[in-house]
Amino acid sequence: MDEKQTRNKVEVRNLTKRFGDLTVLDGINFNIKEGELLAIVGPTGCGKTTFLNTLSKLMPTTEGNIYINGEEADPKKHNLAYVFQEPTCLPWRTVRENVAYGMEVKGVGKEEREDRATKIMDLVGLTSCADLYPNQVSASMMQRIAVSRAFAVNPDLLLMDEPYGQLDVKLRFYLEDELVNIWRKLNSTVLFVTHNIEEAVYVAERILVLTNKPTKIKAEIPVDLPRPRDLLNPKFIELRKEVTELIRWW
């Protein structure tokens, strides 16, 4: 077993978030291995987006914290990248300039920015539209731009909030394959939140199942399936059913 498989990149300890008397996140604890793609699923309204907002430091926690390489996570020190549900391209910038934007914010030099942007765009098929603007490309292309921009900063932790939820099934599977390809090539640490159980089993190495509010971790499911994954594989179907049963609350 290599170091990637054993070393914790991210540690979440006693993550708690309250809004007045309402407890949304209740003492959540888990680790993410270096280079792991971890999926989070849970029932509608359980607080998945609040969960991501606290992990990304967009929202303060009530108690607990997130640690990266043993240090308290700090956006000024660590690269915390976030891909939202909605495309977040800057309309006045070209595709290439959008992909490079996060690196600009982080102060990466121009030559390295251009080199990284070119490599990422090649990986996700954006090279041919590099000089176009967001209003000249499709919705799936815009989401590719957001994913590329996030990976380009070499994130310590990449948070993804249902990035393909608004796309049709065929496009979703294509982009999920693309995501797995870029994740494997760049060895990034990714936390992928989705309401789609099939998607979670398809992309993740491990799945955490959340409860209803006040939200805790109900179960941890390892996904030991070869890639590329076959939706008709009996083990795939068994895992999908297991996660579905864990989420059901009726």
Coordinates of C-alpha atoms in Angstrom, one line a residue:
M1 CA 0.0 0.0 0.0
D2 CA 1.6 3.3 -1.1
E3 CA 1.7 6.6 0.8
K4 CA -1.2 8.0 -1.1
Q5 CA -3.5 5.3 0.2
T6 CA -2.5 5.7 3.8
R7 CA -1.8 9.4 4.5
N8 CA -4.6 11.6 5.6
K9 CA -4.6 14.8 3.6
V10 CA -7.8 16.3 5.2
E11 CA -9.1 15.7 8.7
V12 CA -12.5 17.0 9.8
R13 CA -13.1 17.1 13.5
N14 CA -16.3 17.7 15.4
L15 CA -17.7 19.8 12.5
T16 CA -20.9 21.4 13.9
K17 CA -23.1 24.2 12.5
R18 CA -26.0 25.7 14.2
F19 CA -28.4 28.5 13.1
G20 CA -29.9 29.7 16.3
D21 CA -31.6 26.7 17.9
L22 CA -31.4 24.7 14.7
T23 CA -28.5 22.2 14.5
V24 CA -27.7 21.4 10.9
L25 CA -24.4 19.6 11.2
D26 CA -23.8 17.7 14.4
G27 CA -20.3 16.7 15.4
I28 CA -19.1 15.3 12.0
N29 CA -15.8 13.5 12.0
F30 CA -14.0 11.9 9.0
N31 CA -10.7 11.9 7.0
I32 CA -9.9 12.1 3.3
K33 CA -6.8 10.3 2.1
E34 CA -4.3 12.1 -0.1
G35 CA -5.4 11.8 -3.7
E36 CA -8.8 10.3 -2.8
L37 CA -12.1 11.0 -4.5
L38 CA -14.7 10.8 -1.7
A39 CA -18.4 11.2 -2.4
I40 CA -21.0 12.5 0.0
V41 CA -24.7 11.6 -0.3
G42 CA -27.7 12.1 1.9
P43 CA -31.4 12.8 1.9
T44 CA -32.7 16.1 0.4
G45 CA -32.5 18.9 2.9
C46 CA -29.9 17.2 5.1
G47 CA -27.5 20.2 4.8
K48 CA -25.0 19.0 2.1
T49 CA -24.4 22.5 0.8
T50 CA -24.0 23.9 4.4
F51 CA -21.5 21.1 4.9
L52 CA -19.5 22.2 1.9
N53 CA -19.7 25.9 2.8
T54 CA -18.2 25.2 6.2
L55 CA -15.5 23.0 4.8
S56 CA -14.5 25.7 2.2
K57 CA -14.5 28.3 5.0
L58 CA -17.2 30.3 3.2
M59 CA -19.2 29.9 6.4
P60 CA -17.8 29.8 9.9
T61 CA -18.4 26.6 12.0
T62 CA -20.1 26.7 15.4
E63 CA -17.7 24.1 16.7
G64 CA -14.9 21.9 15.2
N65 CA -12.7 22.5 12.3
I66 CA -11.0 21.1 9.2
Y67 CA -7.3 20.4 9.0
I68 CA -5.1 20.1 5.9
N69 CA -1.8 18.3 6.4
G70 CA -2.3 18.6 10.1
E71 CA -2.8 22.4 10.1
E72 CA -6.0 24.3 10.5
A73 CA -7.4 25.0 7.0
D74 CA -6.7 28.6 6.0
P75 CA -7.7 29.9 2.5
K76 CA -4.8 32.3 2.7
K77 CA -2.4 29.4 3.0
H78 CA -4.2 26.4 1.5
N79 CA -5.7 26.0 -2.0
L80 CA -9.4 25.3 -1.3
A81 CA -11.2 25.1 -4.7
Y82 CA -15.0 24.9 -5.1
V83 CA -17.1 23.9 -8.1
F84 CA -20.7 25.1 -7.6
Q85 CA -23.9 23.7 -9.0
E86 CA -24.3 26.7 -11.3
P87 CA -21.7 27.6 -13.9
T88 CA -19.6 30.4 -12.5
C89 CA -17.7 31.6 -15.6
L90 CA -16.8 35.3 -15.8
P91 CA -18.6 36.5 -19.0
W92 CA -16.0 39.1 -19.9
R93 CA -13.1 36.6 -19.9
T94 CA -12.3 34.0 -22.6
V95 CA -12.3 30.3 -21.8
R96 CA -8.6 30.3 -21.4
E97 CA -8.7 33.4 -19.1
N98 CA -11.5 31.8 -17.0
V99 CA -9.4 28.6 -16.6
A100 CA -6.4 30.8 -15.5
Y101 CA -8.4 33.0 -13.1
G102 CA -7.9 31.0 -9.9
M103 CA -4.1 30.8 -10.6
E104 CA -4.1 34.6 -11.1
V105 CA -5.8 35.1 -7.7
K106 CA -3.2 32.8 -6.1
G107 CA -0.3 34.8 -7.7
V108 CA 1.0 32.0 -10.0
G109 CA 3.4 33.5 -12.6
K110 CA 2.2 34.1 -16.2
E111 CA 4.3 31.4 -17.8
E112 CA 3.3 28.7 -15.3
R113 CA -0.4 29.9 -15.6
E114 CA -0.4 29.5 -19.3
D115 CA 1.4 26.1 -19.2
R116 CA -1.1 24.7 -16.6
A117 CA -4.1 26.2 -18.4
T118 CA -3.0 24.6 -21.7
K119 CA -2.5 21.2 -20.1
I120 CA -5.8 21.2 -18.3
M121 CA -7.7 22.4 -21.4
D122 CA -6.2 19.6 -23.4
L123 CA -7.3 17.1 -20.8
V124 CA -11.0 18.2 -20.9
G125 CA -11.3 19.1 -24.6
L126 CA -11.4 22.9 -24.2
T127 CA -8.5 23.8 -26.5
S128 CA -10.6 24.3 -29.6
C129 CA -12.7 27.0 -27.8
A130 CA -10.0 28.6 -25.7
D131 CA -10.5 32.0 -27.3
L132 CA -14.3 32.0 -27.1
Y133 CA -16.4 33.7 -24.4
P134 CA -18.8 31.8 -22.1
N135 CA -21.9 33.0 -24.1
Q136 CA -20.4 31.3 -27.1
V137 CA -20.2 27.8 -25.6
S138 CA -22.6 25.2 -24.3
A139 CA -23.7 24.7 -20.7
S140 CA -21.6 21.5 -20.4
M141 CA -18.6 23.4 -21.7
M142 CA -19.2 26.1 -19.0
Q143 CA -19.1 23.5 -16.3
R144 CA -16.0 22.0 -17.8
I145 CA -14.4 25.5 -17.5
A146 CA -15.3 25.7 -13.8
V147 CA -13.9 22.2 -13.2
S148 CA -10.7 23.0 -15.1
R149 CA -10.3 26.3 -13.2
A150 CA -10.6 24.4 -9.9
F151 CA -8.1 21.7 -10.8
A152 CA -5.6 24.2 -12.3
V153 CA -4.8 25.7 -8.9
N154 CA -3.4 22.3 -7.7
P155 CA -5.9 22.4 -4.8
D156 CA -5.2 20.9 -1.4
L157 CA -8.9 20.1 -1.4
L158 CA -11.4 20.4 -4.3
L159 CA -15.0 20.6 -3.2
M160 CA -17.7 19.8 -5.8
D161 CA -21.4 20.6 -5.2
E162 CA -23.5 18.5 -7.6
P163 CA -21.6 20.0 -10.6
Y164 CA -23.4 17.9 -13.2
G165 CA -26.9 17.9 -11.6
Q166 CA -28.5 20.1 -14.2
L167 CA -27.2 18.2 -17.3
D168 CA -28.8 15.3 -19.1
V169 CA -27.9 11.7 -18.4
K170 CA -25.7 11.2 -21.4
L171 CA -23.7 14.4 -20.8
R172 CA -23.4 13.6 -17.1
F173 CA -21.8 10.2 -17.7
Y174 CA -19.4 11.7 -20.3
L175 CA -18.3 14.5 -17.8
E176 CA -18.0 12.0 -14.9
D177 CA -15.6 10.0 -17.0
E178 CA -13.7 13.1 -17.8
L179 CA -13.6 14.1 -14.1
V180 CA -12.2 10.7 -13.1
N181 CA -9.6 10.9 -15.8
I182 CA -8.4 14.4 -14.8
W183 CA -8.5 13.4 -11.1
R184 CA -6.3 10.3 -11.7
K185 CA -3.8 12.2 -13.8
L186 CA -3.4 15.1 -11.4
N187 CA -3.7 13.1 -8.1
S188 CA -6.0 15.7 -6.6
T189 CA -7.9 15.2 -3.3
V190 CA -11.6 15.6 -4.1
L191 CA -14.8 15.7 -2.1
F192 CA -17.8 15.3 -4.4
V193 CA -21.3 16.0 -3.1
T194 CA -24.2 14.6 -5.0
H195 CA -27.9 13.6 -4.6
N196 CA -27.4 11.0 -7.4
I197 CA -26.5 7.7 -5.8
E198 CA -25.5 6.1 -9.2
E199 CA -23.2 9.0 -9.8
A200 CA -21.6 8.5 -6.4
V201 CA -20.9 4.8 -7.0
Y202 CA -19.7 5.6 -10.5
V203 CA -17.0 8.2 -9.5
A204 CA -16.0 7.6 -5.9
E205 CA -13.4 5.4 -4.1
R206 CA -15.5 5.8 -0.9
I207 CA -19.0 7.1 -0.1
L208 CA -20.1 8.8 3.2
V209 CA -23.8 8.7 3.8
L210 CA -25.3 11.5 5.8
T211 CA -28.4 11.4 8.0
N212 CA -31.3 13.8 8.1
K213 CA -30.8 16.9 10.3
P214 CA -29.2 17.2 12.7
T215 CA -26.7 15.7 10.2
K216 CA -24.2 13.0 11.2
I217 CA -22.4 10.4 9.2
K218 CA -24.6 7.3 9.0
A219 CA -22.3 5.0 7.1
E220 CA -19.1 4.7 5.2
I221 CA -19.1 2.6 2.1
P222 CA -15.9 1.6 0.3
V223 CA -16.3 1.4 -3.5
D224 CA -13.9 -1.4 -4.6
L225 CA -14.8 -1.5 -8.3
P226 CA -12.5 -1.5 -11.4
R227 CA -12.4 1.5 -13.7
P228 CA -14.0 2.3 -16.0
R229 CA -17.1 1.2 -14.1
D230 CA -19.9 -0.9 -15.5
L231 CA -23.4 0.2 -14.4
L232 CA -24.6 -3.4 -15.1
N233 CA -21.9 -5.0 -12.9
P234 CA -23.8 -7.0 -10.2
K235 CA -21.4 -5.4 -7.5
F236 CA -22.2 -1.9 -8.8
I237 CA -25.9 -2.6 -8.6
E238 CA -25.5 -4.1 -5.1
L239 CA -23.6 -1.0 -3.9
R240 CA -26.2 1.3 -5.4
K241 CA -28.9 -0.5 -3.6
E242 CA -27.0 -0.5 -0.3
V243 CA -26.5 3.3 -0.4
T244 CA -30.2 3.8 -1.5
E245 CA -31.4 1.8 1.5
L246 CA -29.2 3.8 3.9
I247 CA -30.6 7.1 2.7
R248 CA -34.3 6.1 2.8
W249 CA -36.0 7.5 5.9
W250 CA -39.5 6.2 5.4

